[in-house]
XYZ file of N, CA and C in Angstrom:
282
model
N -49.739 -29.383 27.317
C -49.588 -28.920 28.682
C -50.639 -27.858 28.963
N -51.218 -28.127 30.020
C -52.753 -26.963 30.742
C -51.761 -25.646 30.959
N -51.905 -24.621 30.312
C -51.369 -23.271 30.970
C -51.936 -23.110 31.911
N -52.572 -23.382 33.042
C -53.097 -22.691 34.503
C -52.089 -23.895 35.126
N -51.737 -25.161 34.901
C -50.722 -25.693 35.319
C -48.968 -25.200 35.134
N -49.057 -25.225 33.913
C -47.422 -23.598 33.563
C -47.137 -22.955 34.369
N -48.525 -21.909 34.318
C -48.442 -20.416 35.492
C -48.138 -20.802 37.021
N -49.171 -21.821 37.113
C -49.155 -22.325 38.543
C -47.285 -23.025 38.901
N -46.775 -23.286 38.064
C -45.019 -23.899 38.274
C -44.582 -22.795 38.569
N -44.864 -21.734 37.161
C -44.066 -20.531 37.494
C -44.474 -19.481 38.337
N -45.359 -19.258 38.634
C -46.123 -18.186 39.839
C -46.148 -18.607 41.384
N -46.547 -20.170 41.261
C -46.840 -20.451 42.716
C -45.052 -21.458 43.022
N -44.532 -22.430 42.466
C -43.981 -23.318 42.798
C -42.602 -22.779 42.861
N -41.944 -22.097 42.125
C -41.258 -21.195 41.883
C -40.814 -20.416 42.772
N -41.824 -19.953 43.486
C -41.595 -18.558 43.891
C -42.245 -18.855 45.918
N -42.434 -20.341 46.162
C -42.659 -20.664 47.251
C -41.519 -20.801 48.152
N -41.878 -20.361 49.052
C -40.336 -20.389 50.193
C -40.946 -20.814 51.629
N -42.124 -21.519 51.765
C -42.126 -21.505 52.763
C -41.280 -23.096 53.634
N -41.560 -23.544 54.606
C -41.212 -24.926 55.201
C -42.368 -26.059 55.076
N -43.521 -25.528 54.597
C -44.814 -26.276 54.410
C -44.885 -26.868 53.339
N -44.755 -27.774 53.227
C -45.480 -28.811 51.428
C -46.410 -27.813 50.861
N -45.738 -27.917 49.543
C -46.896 -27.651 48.283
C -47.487 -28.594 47.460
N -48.215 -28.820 47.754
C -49.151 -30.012 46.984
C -49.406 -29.765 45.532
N -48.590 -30.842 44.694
C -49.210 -29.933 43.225
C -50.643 -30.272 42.981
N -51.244 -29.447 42.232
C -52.494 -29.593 42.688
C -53.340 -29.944 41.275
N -52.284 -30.157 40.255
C -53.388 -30.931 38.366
C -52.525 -32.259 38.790
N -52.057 -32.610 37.391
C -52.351 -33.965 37.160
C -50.559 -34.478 37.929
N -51.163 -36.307 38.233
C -50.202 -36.935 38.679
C -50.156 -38.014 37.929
N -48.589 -39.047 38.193
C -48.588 -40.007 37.190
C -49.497 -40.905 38.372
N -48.872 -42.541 38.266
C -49.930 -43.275 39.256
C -49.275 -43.742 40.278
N -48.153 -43.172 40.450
C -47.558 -42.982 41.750
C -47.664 -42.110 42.769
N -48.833 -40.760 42.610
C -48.863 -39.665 43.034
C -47.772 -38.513 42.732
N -46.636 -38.790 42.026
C -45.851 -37.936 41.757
C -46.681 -36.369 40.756
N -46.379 -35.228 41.272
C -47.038 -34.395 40.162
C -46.117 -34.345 38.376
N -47.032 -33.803 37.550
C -46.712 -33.812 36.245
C -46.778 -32.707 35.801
N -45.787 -32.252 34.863
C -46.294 -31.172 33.944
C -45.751 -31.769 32.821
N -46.709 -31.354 32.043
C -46.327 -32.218 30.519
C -46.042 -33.603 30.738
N -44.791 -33.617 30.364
C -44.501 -35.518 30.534
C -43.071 -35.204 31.583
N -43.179 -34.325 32.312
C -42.122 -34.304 33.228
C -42.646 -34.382 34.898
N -41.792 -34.992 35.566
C -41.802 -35.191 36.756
C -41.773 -33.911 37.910
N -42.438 -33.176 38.335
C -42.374 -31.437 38.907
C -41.230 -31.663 40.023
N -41.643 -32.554 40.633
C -40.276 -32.045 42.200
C -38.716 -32.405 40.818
N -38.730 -32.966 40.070
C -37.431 -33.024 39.382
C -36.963 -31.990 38.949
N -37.970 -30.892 38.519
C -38.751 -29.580 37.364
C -37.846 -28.776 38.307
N -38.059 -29.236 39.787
C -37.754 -28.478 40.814
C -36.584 -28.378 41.370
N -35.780 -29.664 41.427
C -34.304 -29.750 41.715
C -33.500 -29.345 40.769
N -34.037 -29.996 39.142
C -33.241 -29.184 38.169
C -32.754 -27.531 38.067
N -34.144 -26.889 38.896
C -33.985 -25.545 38.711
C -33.208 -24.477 39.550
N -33.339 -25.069 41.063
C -32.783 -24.766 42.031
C -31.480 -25.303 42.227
N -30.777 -26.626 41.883
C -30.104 -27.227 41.679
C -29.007 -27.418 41.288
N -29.633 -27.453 39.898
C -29.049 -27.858 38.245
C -29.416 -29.249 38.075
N -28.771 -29.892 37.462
C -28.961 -30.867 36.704
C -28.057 -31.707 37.659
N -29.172 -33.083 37.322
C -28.175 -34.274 38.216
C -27.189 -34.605 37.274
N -26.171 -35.560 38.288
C -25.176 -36.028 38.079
C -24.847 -37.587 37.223
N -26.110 -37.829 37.219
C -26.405 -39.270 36.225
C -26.455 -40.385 37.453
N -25.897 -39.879 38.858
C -26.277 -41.131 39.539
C -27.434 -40.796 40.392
N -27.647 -39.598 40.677
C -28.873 -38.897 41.661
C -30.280 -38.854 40.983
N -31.090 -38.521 41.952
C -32.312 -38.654 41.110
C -33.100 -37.940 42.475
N -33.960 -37.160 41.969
C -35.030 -35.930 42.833
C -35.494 -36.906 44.106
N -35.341 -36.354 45.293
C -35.718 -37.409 46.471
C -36.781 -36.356 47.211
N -37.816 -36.758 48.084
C -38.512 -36.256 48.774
C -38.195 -36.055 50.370
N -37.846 -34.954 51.191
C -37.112 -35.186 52.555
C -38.308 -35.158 53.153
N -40.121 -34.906 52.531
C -40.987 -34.821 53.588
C -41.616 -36.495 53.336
N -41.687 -36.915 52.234
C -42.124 -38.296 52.780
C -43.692 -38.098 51.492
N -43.623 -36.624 51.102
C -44.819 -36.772 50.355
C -44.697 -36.655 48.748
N -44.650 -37.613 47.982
C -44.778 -37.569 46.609
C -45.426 -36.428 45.786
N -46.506 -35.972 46.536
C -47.246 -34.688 45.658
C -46.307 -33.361 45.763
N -45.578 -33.599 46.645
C -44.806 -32.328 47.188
C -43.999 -31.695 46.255
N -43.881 -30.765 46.382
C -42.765 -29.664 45.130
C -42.638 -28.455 45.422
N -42.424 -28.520 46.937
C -41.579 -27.516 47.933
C -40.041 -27.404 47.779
N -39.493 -26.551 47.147
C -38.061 -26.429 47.283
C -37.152 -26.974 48.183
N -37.347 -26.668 49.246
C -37.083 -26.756 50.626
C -37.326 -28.883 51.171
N -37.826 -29.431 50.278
C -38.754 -30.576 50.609
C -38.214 -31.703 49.532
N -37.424 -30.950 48.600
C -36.412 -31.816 47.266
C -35.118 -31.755 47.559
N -34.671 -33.144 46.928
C -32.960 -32.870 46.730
C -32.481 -33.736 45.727
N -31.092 -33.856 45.455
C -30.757 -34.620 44.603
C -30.054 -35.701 45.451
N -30.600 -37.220 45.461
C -29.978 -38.297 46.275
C -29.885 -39.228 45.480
N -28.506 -39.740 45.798
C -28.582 -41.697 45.594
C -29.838 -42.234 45.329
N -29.740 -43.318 44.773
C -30.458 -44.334 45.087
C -31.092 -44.810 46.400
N -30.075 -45.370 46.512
C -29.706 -45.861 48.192
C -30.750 -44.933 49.312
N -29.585 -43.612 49.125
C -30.261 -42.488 50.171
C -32.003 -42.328 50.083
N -32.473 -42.139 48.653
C -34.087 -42.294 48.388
C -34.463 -43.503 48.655
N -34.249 -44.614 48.705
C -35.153 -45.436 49.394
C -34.822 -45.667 50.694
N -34.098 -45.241 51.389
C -33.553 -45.263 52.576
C -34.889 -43.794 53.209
N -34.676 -43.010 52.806
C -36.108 -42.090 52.927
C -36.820 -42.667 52.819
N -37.533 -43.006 51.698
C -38.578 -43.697 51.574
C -38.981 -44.934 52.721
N -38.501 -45.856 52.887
C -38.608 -46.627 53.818
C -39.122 -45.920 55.217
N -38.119 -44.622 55.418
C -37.939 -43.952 56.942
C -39.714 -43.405 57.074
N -39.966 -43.147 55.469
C -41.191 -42.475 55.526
C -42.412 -43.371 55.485
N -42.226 -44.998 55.280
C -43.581 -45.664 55.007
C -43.888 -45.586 53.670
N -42.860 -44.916 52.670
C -43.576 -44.606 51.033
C -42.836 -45.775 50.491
N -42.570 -46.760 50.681
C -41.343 -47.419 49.902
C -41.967 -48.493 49.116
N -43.306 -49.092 49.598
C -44.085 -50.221 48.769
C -45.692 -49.782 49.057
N -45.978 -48.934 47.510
C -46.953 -48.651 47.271
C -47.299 -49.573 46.396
């Protein structure tokens, strides 16, 4: 794992409050989702703010943007409910 990617979770992503997307800004898998290590960041992100899903939920995006890992911009949804977003957003068949 890049420590300027670490710091950047814990300094910038962490500690963001605004209503604006944060774009993670190192590496993504090939879905555009961001990465740290071998973990998924907006997940990094619901887990933390969150807790831990429930085994049926899974990290959903309410802005429509995969790079995103705005607090404010994650949640924990269904299935269903995430591609039901997804669809609403145009992200559903990349």
């Amino acid at each position: 794992m890049r420590p300027f990617a670490k710091t950047f979770y814990q300094e910038v992503v962490l500690k963001h409050s605004s209503d604006e997307c944060l774009q993670w800004p190192f590496a993504t898998n090939g879905l555009g989702y961001g990465v740290l290590g071998n973990k998924l960041v907006h997940r990094l992100v619901c887990e933390h703010f969150y807790g831990p899903p429930d085994g049926k939920r899974e990290a959903a995006h309410s802005c429509g943007n995969r790079g995103c890992c705005a607090r404010g911009h994650v949640s924990w949804k269904t299935h269903s409910e995430n591609m039901a977003d997804m669809k609403l957003h145009g992200t559903v068949n990349i």
